[in-house]
Coordinates of C-alpha atoms in Angstrom, one line a residue:
Q1 CA 172.7 119.4 111.6
V2 CA 172.8 119.7 107.9
Q3 CA 175.6 121.4 106.0
L4 CA 174.9 122.7 102.5
V5 CA 177.5 123.7 100.0
E6 CA 176.6 125.3 96.7
S7 CA 178.7 125.4 93.6
G8 CA 178.3 126.0 89.9
G9 CA 177.7 129.7 89.8
G10 CA 179.5 132.0 87.4
S11 CA 179.1 134.5 84.7
V12 CA 177.3 133.8 81.4
Q13 CA 175.8 135.8 78.6
S14 CA 172.0 136.2 78.2
G15 CA 170.6 133.0 76.8
G16 CA 173.2 130.8 78.3
S17 CA 172.9 128.0 80.8
L18 CA 174.3 127.1 84.2
R19 CA 173.8 124.2 86.6
L20 CA 174.0 124.8 90.3
S21 CA 174.7 122.0 92.7
C22 CA 174.1 121.8 96.4
A23 CA 175.9 119.1 98.3
A24 CA 174.2 118.1 101.6
S25 CA 175.9 116.4 104.5
G26 CA 174.8 115.6 108.1
S27 CA 172.3 113.3 109.7
Y28 CA 169.3 115.5 110.1
S29 CA 166.2 114.4 108.2
T30 CA 165.1 116.8 105.6
Y31 CA 161.8 116.7 103.7
C32 CA 161.9 119.8 101.5
M33 CA 164.8 121.3 99.6
G34 CA 164.8 124.6 97.8
W35 CA 166.7 127.2 95.8
F36 CA 166.4 130.9 96.7
R37 CA 168.0 134.0 95.3
Q38 CA 168.7 137.5 96.3
A39 CA 169.8 140.4 94.1
P40 CA 171.3 143.5 95.4
G41 CA 168.7 145.8 96.9
K42 CA 166.0 143.2 96.6
E43 CA 164.4 140.8 98.9
R44 CA 165.2 137.1 98.9
E45 CA 162.8 135.2 96.7
E46 CA 162.0 131.5 96.4
V47 CA 163.1 130.1 93.0
A48 CA 162.2 126.4 93.1
T49 CA 161.4 123.8 95.7
I50 CA 161.2 120.0 95.7
D51 CA 159.4 118.0 98.3
S52 CA 160.2 114.5 99.6
D53 CA 157.6 113.0 97.3
G54 CA 159.4 114.6 94.3
S55 CA 156.8 117.3 93.7
T56 CA 158.2 120.6 92.5
N57 CA 157.2 124.2 92.5
Y58 CA 158.7 127.1 90.6
A59 CA 158.5 130.9 90.7
D60 CA 156.6 132.2 87.7
S61 CA 159.7 134.1 86.6
V62 CA 161.6 130.9 86.0
K63 CA 158.9 128.4 84.9
G64 CA 159.9 126.7 81.7
R65 CA 163.6 127.8 82.1
F66 CA 164.8 126.3 85.4
T67 CA 164.5 122.7 86.6
I68 CA 165.1 121.6 90.1
S69 CA 166.2 118.0 90.8
Q70 CA 167.9 115.9 93.4
D71 CA 170.1 112.8 93.5
N72 CA 169.4 111.2 96.8
A73 CA 172.2 108.7 96.4
K74 CA 174.7 111.6 96.1
N75 CA 172.8 113.8 98.6
T76 CA 172.9 116.6 96.0
L77 CA 170.4 119.1 94.9
Y78 CA 170.6 120.7 91.4
L79 CA 169.2 123.7 89.6
Q80 CA 169.5 123.6 85.9
M81 CA 169.1 127.1 84.6
N82 CA 168.5 127.6 80.8
S83 CA 167.7 130.7 78.8
L84 CA 169.2 132.9 81.4
K85 CA 168.3 136.6 81.5
P86 CA 170.1 139.5 83.1
E87 CA 167.3 139.7 85.7
D88 CA 168.4 136.2 86.9
T89 CA 171.6 137.8 88.3
A90 CA 171.7 137.2 92.0
M91 CA 173.2 135.2 94.8
Y92 CA 171.7 131.8 94.8
Y93 CA 171.2 129.9 98.0
C94 CA 170.3 126.3 98.7
A95 CA 168.1 125.6 101.7
A96 CA 166.7 122.5 103.5
S97 CA 163.6 122.1 105.7
S98 CA 162.7 119.5 108.2
G99 CA 159.1 119.9 107.2
S100 CA 157.2 119.9 103.9
C101 CA 157.6 122.6 101.4
A102 CA 154.1 123.8 102.3
W103 CA 155.5 124.6 105.8
G104 CA 157.8 127.2 104.2
V105 CA 160.3 127.2 107.0
Y106 CA 163.9 126.4 106.2
N107 CA 166.2 125.3 108.9
F108 CA 169.5 125.1 107.0
W109 CA 171.1 127.4 104.5
G110 CA 174.2 127.3 102.3
Q111 CA 176.6 130.1 101.9
G112 CA 175.4 131.0 98.4
T113 CA 176.9 131.0 94.9
Q114 CA 176.9 134.0 92.6
V115 CA 175.2 134.0 89.2
T116 CA 175.8 136.9 86.9
V117 CA 174.1 137.2 83.5
S118 CA 175.2 139.8 81.1
S119 CA 173.2 141.2 78.2

């Protein structure tokens, strides 16, 4: 089992920055980690993923503004979010997969952290 705990959410003004963290614990091997978000009344969407080889992928809506990274020594996943917009407002979730990111199936999820961006 893998336990994922997100932190770092909060309220910021448009143009501001936040860094989300996801602390992972447990003994299950994971190969792909990702950030997802879900706004009220909308479907959950993939924001960014990072594979075991370090390759990353971003949603078009966040390219150039968000950066996903991980510190394997600390078992922590990060999402640096810059130039935030009101449309980035959502609950952000960390997820882990026992397969590659291309597989697209995530076995473990965190509880989420709220990000609110005001105009």
